[in-house]
């Protein structure tokens, strides 16, 4: 009995250590993610300062100005406030037009609520009682759902393309279907074109359902150009379609395929500010992150959803995504293995 | 590794040729070379008198293929699967219905392919192979893994296809399958052709080992290679 268990344990361990892809995902990937998030939220061992927007100037004297664990982000206009909320630079801001400072935040945003409570506690610790007046953010474009929905829509495009096209191709190769298709007189370009079009249709449907739900449940609406939105959806699908084609271009091994897909999607899912702002990362990292395909789509969606902007406002990200799509599609087709 | 080594043969129109050999003999690689999927590293390969390069679309339109263990798309019915492949050959979708009748799957045409039995799935694979009314039909171990009844059904189907006059190349390691379906047998071992001839010629090469039994292809294969493929 002991010998059997020993042999079985040995076999399991051999199986584990002989698969480089599993080794990467089980051991290396958690270390990498820990490092990335550790860097993003490290403040040299000190508590993270509260990032709070400030419209106007704090009265002198004010209990708020005595707080040392607050990083004030000065904004002057309502537009700046909306932009900062949209980008996630802060989730709480204070206006000082009256005698008492008023704190604004969306109570449905857990991050904002935590910031508010921390601020209130700091004040209470110093003064023995808080004098903050709170006003919830209710206007469209400034709530957490207005930050979250565009990010989720961008994520939906990425997942739809990478899993639908990338994984679909790997599975077809594994089942020898690609080889079977290649043996017919089908023009080789027809296959990737069909993949892109079908995924685009699915993506439009998914976005419609997501937006429909958010519109009726949360009252969200699109403030900007519909054509800009369509251009961004199209460019986003093209860019991620190309990336998916590259991901699925060679392997017929599902473990490797799974690893490749996760290697592409997980970092972007964490870094690109879908659920929380990427502005928490160091400045040098933000400079890179803002050009990741998922970040470009999420940021542009936030702009179009929440601001009355025209198509020209997203011209640059659309162009970058189209170029990304052209490069990745070309490389994917060159590397493509039919069998 | 050299899978196919210095093979030189000509297959004539209308012949039914069986490629026989044990696993790893090079049958499938040889077939893939004829199919234009695996290029030959040296020598010349012509199909219908033409090399693959520059004639891919034309040749693929004349060839029907049935691979080993091909799986099909999930959640597609037999009819939908055949219509998909009919579109690849630019054939009208009604051709799919015709071929479904040919392979006796009319009752199953609205069934998902993954819900079919192994024999029925193989008939779908053969139906796809004959959709374009090929002049050359290549079947790679079409009955491997099937039960005897399903195998007989496939043999009957192949017999009926042979009557249309197409050229057939079939790989198998079942001797009786080759004897039943093929006019000419090519035996391969370790990438080389070890013998090539009609059934009568091969039987003549290898006299009966006993008085009461005619020699079999297995006897001949064992004599030539020292290996016994055994019976299916």
GROMACS .gro file of N, CA and C in nm, chain A residues 59 94-103 131-133:
model
   42
   59UNK      N    1  -1.027   7.626   0.305
   59UNK     CA    2  -1.024   7.743   0.392
   59UNK      C    3  -0.912   7.732   0.495
   94UNK      N    4  -1.344   6.694  -0.317
   94UNK     CA    5  -1.400   6.787  -0.219
   94UNK      C    6  -1.419   6.923  -0.286
   95UNK      N    7  -1.537   6.979  -0.264
   95UNK     CA    8  -1.559   7.117  -0.312
   95UNK      C    9  -1.561   7.209  -0.189
   96UNK      N   10  -1.517   7.328  -0.209
   96UNK     CA   11  -1.501   7.419  -0.096
   96UNK      C   12  -1.574   7.552  -0.117
   97UNK      N   13  -1.679   7.546  -0.197
   97UNK     CA   14  -1.745   7.673  -0.229
   97UNK      C   15  -1.816   7.734  -0.107
   98UNK      N   16  -1.871   7.649  -0.019
   98UNK     CA   17  -1.941   7.701   0.100
   98UNK      C   18  -1.847   7.712   0.219
   99UNK      N   19  -1.904   7.724   0.334
   99UNK     CA   20  -1.823   7.733   0.455
   99UNK      C   21  -1.772   7.596   0.498
  100UNK      N   22  -1.853   7.494   0.468
  100UNK     CA   23  -1.812   7.357   0.504
  100UNK      C   24  -1.772   7.281   0.378
  101UNK      N   25  -1.655   7.221   0.380
  101UNK     CA   26  -1.616   7.141   0.263
  101UNK      C   27  -1.715   7.025   0.241
  102UNK      N   28  -1.744   7.001   0.117
  102UNK     CA   29  -1.837   6.893   0.083
  102UNK      C   30  -1.761   6.782   0.010
  103UNK      N   31  -1.778   6.661   0.061
  103UNK     CA   32  -1.711   6.546   0.000
  103UNK      C   33  -1.807   6.480  -0.097
  131UNK      N   34  -1.633   6.670   1.068
  131UNK     CA   35  -1.721   6.781   1.027
  131UNK      C   36  -1.751   6.773   0.877
  132UNK      N   37  -1.731   6.655   0.821
  132UNK     CA   38  -1.747   6.642   0.675
  132UNK      C   39  -1.895   6.632   0.638
  133UNK      N   40  -1.925   6.699   0.531
  133UNK     CA   41  -2.060   6.688   0.474
  133UNK      C   42  -2.045   6.606   0.346
   0.00000   0.00000   0.00000
